[in-house]
Amino acid sequence: MNKELNYYSVKEVEEAVKLLADNKLKLLAGGTDFMVDYRNEEDFLTGYDGILDLSNIDGIDEITESDNHIEIGAMVTHKDLVKSDLINKYYPALAQSAAAIGSTQIRNRATIGGNICNAAACADTLGPLIAFEARAILESVNGKRTMDVSEFVKWPYETEINDNEILISFTLPKPEEGTFSGFQKIGRRQALAITRISLAVKAVIESGIIKDINLVPGSATPVPTTFSEVEAEIKGKKLSEIDSKEIGEKAAEEMVGITGERWSTPYKKPALATLFRRAIKNLQEEVANNG
Amino acid sequence: MTDLKQVNKSKKRVDAKAKVTGKAKFGADLKFANMLYGKVVRTKYPYAKIKNVDISKAKKYPGVEAVMTAKDIPNNTFGVIIQNQRVLAEDEAIYIGDGIVMLAAESKEAAEEAAKLVEIEYEELKGIHDPLESRKPDAQLVMEGTDSNQVVHHPLRKGDVESGFAEADLILEREYSTQYIEHAYLEPEAVTVVPNERQTLVSVYGSVQNPYATRDAVARVLETDLSQVRIIQDNMGGSFGGKDENISSMAARAAVMALATDRPVQMVNSREESIIESYKRHPYNLKYKIGAKEDGRLTAMEIEAVADSGAYACQTPFVTWRSVVQATGPYEVPNVKTDTYGFYTHNPYTGAMRGYGSPPTCFAQESLMDELAAELGMKPDELREKNMYRQNSHTASGQKLDNHTVSLQEVLDKAKKSINFDEKYEKYSKEQSGEKKRGIGLAISYRGVSLGAEAIDTTGGIVAVQKDGSIILYCGLAENGQGLRTVFSQVVGEELGVNLDRITYMEADTSVAPESGSTVASRSTFMGGNALKKAARNVKDTMIEFAKEEYGVEGNIIFKDNALYTEKGKKVEDFAKVASDAFHSGVFLSSYGWYKAPKISWDEETGQGRPYFTYVYGCQIAEVEVDTGTGQVKVLNMAAAHDVGKAINPANVRGQIYGGVVMAVGQALMEDLGFSDGFINHTNFDEYLIPTVKDIPDIDAIIVENPDPAGPYGAKSIGEPTVELGGAAINNAIAVATGDRHYDLPLNLEKVLIGRDLSREG
Amino acid sequence: MVNVKFTVNNREVEVKVDPTERLLDTLRDKLNLTGVKEGCAVGECGACTVLFDGEAMNSCLIPTVQAEGKEVLTIEGLGTNDTLDPLQQSFIDYQAVQCGFCTPGMILSAKALLNKNSSPTREDIKEAIDGNLCRCTGYEQIIQAVQNAADGEVEA
């Protein structure tokens, strides 16, 4: 433990980025990853001048609605996502993925910003964020930067964030009429479970036709990515005519196309096929029920 | 029997209040003046020569008071059965948890930082990691001073299996395997050793499951008298058999450092240290060959069970002994050939874990019985009923079951009724639509109560009535969290007619209570209950004699409601007053009660005899839903019927059933150490998974009572029977749901979906 | 070292801590509140659960510096010397305590639930304690105890 470490707690984003401009600081959000990594990694704080606590910054822990967008502050907790009327209304898949994380205690504390910046391969909210075409907003002394979340997370534990930046929020476009979404997760137990494989889906259905669809599996590829081959296959087609089994198999092939044969592939192929199959079927049922 | 007031009642646990208020102290909560914090540096490799150990930098770290190696330990070996467990490894490390250096410092941080400065030079060696390999005659030897890797071999021979198989219309041969199980007690190991305290050389406080076994180990290591080592047990955050040798090791280490520094030394494991160092349930490889007639009658069973003993012998000889006794399951089989073995490997050592040698064999044999039933075109319960023990049946050891009620039919019927087995079995055996398929499966077992032929089976207790009528109880058996404080208080309370709030059960203290054997084998209620009942009886007799003389009472005296009454119901005096009067008249109101278990016998060559003096019977039936698209298994319902003789505390018994069933669900579906080539990869609860509240089935805990003539109030046993059945019941249910039979635990996502395990090694 | 002022069990406290000191250690070692237990140190078992501004959280994952101005409740803050909190009494009455190590954290998670939802369903209760591992009880009697404390009606 480095006793020389400085600790900064600020109330404004402006203060935070000023500090980051001049110091190499480790960012502290909810602490649920920070404290584990600090304990397990010898060099976690090596080379850092101090710790910058983001938990007291005004204005980045709220979910706000504007005409075309919903903005989710980086310090919004998973519990907030689960309970939010706005999230449940517009982005059910995101609420479902947040509900599937960890445990009540973890959800009460872990933030969406912290979770995405940590960028674990199995981060459950990443898939839905990509499926909803969320954008990440970063800020530094040089101003704001915005990019697609799919670009922001490059590789497991690697993001585009610069040393002098903090992530302040995500913006998600409000879904258009006819949007359906869902999230499925497979874990080895029903709580406190690392995701073995998951699938986030967001689809826009117009007159029974798939106008647009994003299918983003989690823990299937190094970082969650939209499965464009399968999507291209079914875009523009009549939802009720899609053979869900076929789509499942195609998705499994697309995954192997990205990852190659890995030790876990014999399980992930059929399991992913199941999730895709069910996503399509659920969509078909939901759309049929909604008339 | 007269109306019971304390016994057979769901009395609230006497230790509950302290626990719900946070006042109950556990090992790591203790603080002693001048206390040091101990830490152990363990090997980097499962098998390696220790070429050099440099502790010079660690010694210099500020706050460090002691840094020691095996050289500093008076006697470096101990063990409950075979004394070959090293306190610290010296020339070579033989399993991944072997400790090499220990140190004590002023603060936890100092201890941790200093530990990082210990430099150890290794020569990594190729170890042997499979007991099926280490059993081979030319295999490299794991344990020095031996000429083979065999720890033990238990044979059992009954009849003639060759002719038995010749008689059979159908023979099945199957191979099963069960995995390492980590006890996963919520409280990691914690002890504090105080040197030169009061009249002893060392006092040991903390999470000690078997105070006398730990005392033996510490006294041996320190080369001192037993009377000079005092173990006082604190509240234990769970044990399940897991805080025996590893705690003895921890206590011995702390004791050596405490004496060297003349300061108390506290050692608390992190979860990773606990999982890496502590012993596990033995993984078993089991080969079963079973022969049956067309009508389902079993003619022969040939069984070979190989247990991985890991680096040390620990309790392998006893664990595998229970296996040899019970491997056939509760069935009349005229011809039996069973061989159980334990072999050394460079793997984590293995020892006592709830159920001991029976969960692995029960998994195999109950899974096999279902498969056999299917082959014969019989229902699973029909095949069981055709062969299971009834009154006066003979076991594989030739023991006639005649001194207690053999209640397999009863537990089977009650469990079936509770979960609606017949209807569900029929429904689920038919074709099911959709990807989520349901199944139902049963398992039955019998289990010998207490130690059997493992060791001398005796227990002692003291009932000490104080002059104000309050009562102090002592017993050498230790509260592990299972509730024996309360149960023992109930037994004494019943005998003496005193309410529990006037009874204090002292924590086990080896300098006070008589050595009573270990708190294992689900023996406490039976053995401790009997011992304390005797002690209470003695005191009661004394009080009766006194009362008759003092108060001129004639006829029988009844003890109830904190008072003494005549037969006719007239109150003689308050219990407290009688105690006071007796004390002031010079009457001694304490008594020992010593209970020796009924006679058993065992022939080591043939496995014939009376291995246990009585048995309990259980049946568990699992209803599952298998997601055939993902491999997930949900256990929806579990009916668990257990004959306990008499439930001293029904709510406690139910608690043991719920806990055992959920533990079995974990073992069956998700518990996995991520073990490979001597390394444990799943070292914390994020990867070693035990059931959360969302993973539990709805459990119907069915208490069956057929009082045992030898048990206190007829009570027998519950702790372990509850954990041995779930694996097979779930496996059998999965088979009904999917048509797939499985042979290797755990039945994780991969096994259920694609039929095999996957590992990074391919 | 950082000065941190916060409230524990309704008492104001002030401590000096390193930025990375865990709330768990501050509570146990500096404030002698040993009812908070360490089971795994990585937020996977819930034995260290405290209420943090009314929400159940793992104190092994909270740096004490983040407790500034907050209200922390540990098991020692429930009930008084004379009267137990209804939850505590219910745990006793429903035999929901075996070894007792998970108990403080378990009760606090349940307390957080009952503070918000006075008539939880069985599923609500499971959700509230899904981060509290128990190896002894199989959870069933714990669920019953919480149900009973809520509305006196136990779905057995």
PDB file of N, CA and C in Angstrom, chain C residues 79-104:
ATOM      1  N   GLY C  79     -31.845  -2.875  16.962  1.00  0.00           N
ATOM      2  CA  GLY C  79     -32.374  -3.219  18.273  1.00  0.00           C
ATOM      3  C   GLY C  79     -31.574  -2.533  19.376  1.00  0.00           C
ATOM      4  N   THR C  80     -31.952  -2.814  20.594  1.00  0.00           N
ATOM      5  CA  THR C  80     -31.241  -2.240  21.737  1.00  0.00           C
ATOM      6  C   THR C  80     -30.856  -3.373  22.668  1.00  0.00           C
ATOM      7  N   ASN C  81     -30.211  -3.015  23.755  1.00  0.00           N
ATOM      8  CA  ASN C  81     -29.853  -4.039  24.738  1.00  0.00           C
ATOM      9  C   ASN C  81     -31.071  -4.780  25.273  1.00  0.00           C
ATOM     10  N   ASP C  82     -32.177  -4.061  25.362  1.00  0.00           N
ATOM     11  CA  ASP C  82     -33.369  -4.682  25.945  1.00  0.00           C
ATOM     12  C   ASP C  82     -34.315  -5.275  24.919  1.00  0.00           C
ATOM     13  N   THR C  83     -34.399  -4.588  23.774  1.00  0.00           N
ATOM     14  CA  THR C  83     -35.374  -5.069  22.781  1.00  0.00           C
ATOM     15  C   THR C  83     -34.707  -5.390  21.456  1.00  0.00           C
ATOM     16  N   LEU C  84     -34.975  -6.563  20.971  1.00  0.00           N
ATOM     17  CA  LEU C  84     -34.456  -6.928  19.668  1.00  0.00           C
ATOM     18  C   LEU C  84     -35.334  -6.339  18.580  1.00  0.00           C
ATOM     19  N   ASP C  85     -34.718  -6.061  17.448  1.00  0.00           N
ATOM     20  CA  ASP C  85     -35.475  -5.693  16.260  1.00  0.00           C
ATOM     21  C   ASP C  85     -36.362  -6.908  15.895  1.00  0.00           C
ATOM     22  N   PRO C  86     -37.571  -6.659  15.396  1.00  0.00           N
ATOM     23  CA  PRO C  86     -38.437  -7.788  15.038  1.00  0.00           C
ATOM     24  C   PRO C  86     -37.768  -8.804  14.120  1.00  0.00           C
ATOM     25  N   LEU C  87     -36.904  -8.339  13.236  1.00  0.00           N
ATOM     26  CA  LEU C  87     -36.183  -9.275  12.361  1.00  0.00           C
ATOM     27  C   LEU C  87     -35.276 -10.192  13.177  1.00  0.00           C
ATOM     28  N   GLN C  88     -34.563  -9.599  14.121  1.00  0.00           N
ATOM     29  CA  GLN C  88     -33.667 -10.399  14.940  1.00  0.00           C
ATOM     30  C   GLN C  88     -34.468 -11.454  15.722  1.00  0.00           C
ATOM     31  N   GLN C  89     -35.567 -11.020  16.284  1.00  0.00           N
ATOM     32  CA  GLN C  89     -36.402 -11.947  17.045  1.00  0.00           C
ATOM     33  C   GLN C  89     -36.933 -13.041  16.129  1.00  0.00           C
ATOM     34  N   SER C  90     -37.311 -12.642  14.944  1.00  0.00           N
ATOM     35  CA  SER C  90     -37.859 -13.613  14.008  1.00  0.00           C
ATOM     36  C   SER C  90     -36.819 -14.649  13.605  1.00  0.00           C
ATOM     37  N   PHE C  91     -35.577 -14.209  13.424  1.00  0.00           N
ATOM     38  CA  PHE C  91     -34.504 -15.158  13.105  1.00  0.00           C
ATOM     39  C   PHE C  91     -34.352 -16.175  14.231  1.00  0.00           C
ATOM     40  N   ILE C  92     -34.502 -15.733  15.454  1.00  0.00           N
ATOM     41  CA  ILE C  92     -34.424 -16.664  16.581  1.00  0.00           C
ATOM     42  C   ILE C  92     -35.615 -17.610  16.548  1.00  0.00           C
ATOM     43  N   ASP C  93     -36.789 -17.042  16.366  1.00  0.00           N
ATOM     44  CA  ASP C  93     -38.011 -17.842  16.442  1.00  0.00           C
ATOM     45  C   ASP C  93     -38.119 -18.869  15.325  1.00  0.00           C
ATOM     46  N   TYR C  94     -37.575 -18.554  14.156  1.00  0.00           N
ATOM     47  CA  TYR C  94     -37.726 -19.458  13.025  1.00  0.00           C
ATOM     48  C   TYR C  94     -36.505 -20.339  12.788  1.00  0.00           C
ATOM     49  N   GLN C  95     -35.641 -20.397  13.786  1.00  0.00           N
ATOM     50  CA  GLN C  95     -34.452 -21.266  13.734  1.00  0.00           C
ATOM     51  C   GLN C  95     -33.615 -20.929  12.508  1.00  0.00           C
ATOM     52  N   ALA C  96     -33.532 -19.631  12.200  1.00  0.00           N
ATOM     53  CA  ALA C  96     -32.815 -19.226  10.988  1.00  0.00           C
ATOM     54  C   ALA C  96     -31.328 -19.032  11.228  1.00  0.00           C
ATOM     55  N   VAL C  97     -30.875 -19.367  12.424  1.00  0.00           N
ATOM     56  CA  VAL C  97     -29.465 -19.189  12.768  1.00  0.00           C
ATOM     57  C   VAL C  97     -28.835 -20.530  13.083  1.00  0.00           C
ATOM     58  N   GLN C  98     -27.784 -20.884  12.348  1.00  0.00           N
ATOM     59  CA  GLN C  98     -27.038 -22.085  12.725  1.00  0.00           C
ATOM     60  C   GLN C  98     -25.647 -21.653  13.178  1.00  0.00           C
ATOM     61  N   CYS C  99     -24.692 -21.543  12.300  1.00  0.00           N
ATOM     62  CA  CYS C  99     -23.372 -21.154  12.793  1.00  0.00           C
ATOM     63  C   CYS C  99     -23.338 -19.668  13.118  1.00  0.00           C
ATOM     64  N   GLY C 100     -24.183 -18.903  12.463  1.00  0.00           N
ATOM     65  CA  GLY C 100     -24.318 -17.486  12.787  1.00  0.00           C
ATOM     66  C   GLY C 100     -23.378 -16.554  12.058  1.00  0.00           C
ATOM     67  N   PHE C 101     -22.485 -17.094  11.205  1.00  0.00           N
ATOM     68  CA  PHE C 101     -21.499 -16.216  10.594  1.00  0.00           C
ATOM     69  C   PHE C 101     -22.116 -15.346   9.511  1.00  0.00           C
ATOM     70  N   CYS C 102     -23.087 -15.875   8.788  1.00  0.00           N
ATOM     71  CA  CYS C 102     -23.732 -15.109   7.712  1.00  0.00           C
ATOM     72  C   CYS C 102     -24.825 -14.220   8.288  1.00  0.00           C
ATOM     73  N   THR C 103     -25.179 -14.487   9.545  1.00  0.00           N
ATOM     74  CA  THR C 103     -26.389 -13.884  10.130  1.00  0.00           C
ATOM     75  C   THR C 103     -26.405 -12.355  10.151  1.00  0.00           C
ATOM     76  N   PRO C 104     -25.360 -11.693  10.631  1.00  0.00           N
ATOM     77  CA  PRO C 104     -25.430 -10.224  10.636  1.00  0.00           C
ATOM     78  C   PRO C 104     -25.694  -9.647   9.247  1.00  0.00           C
TER      79      PRO C 104
END
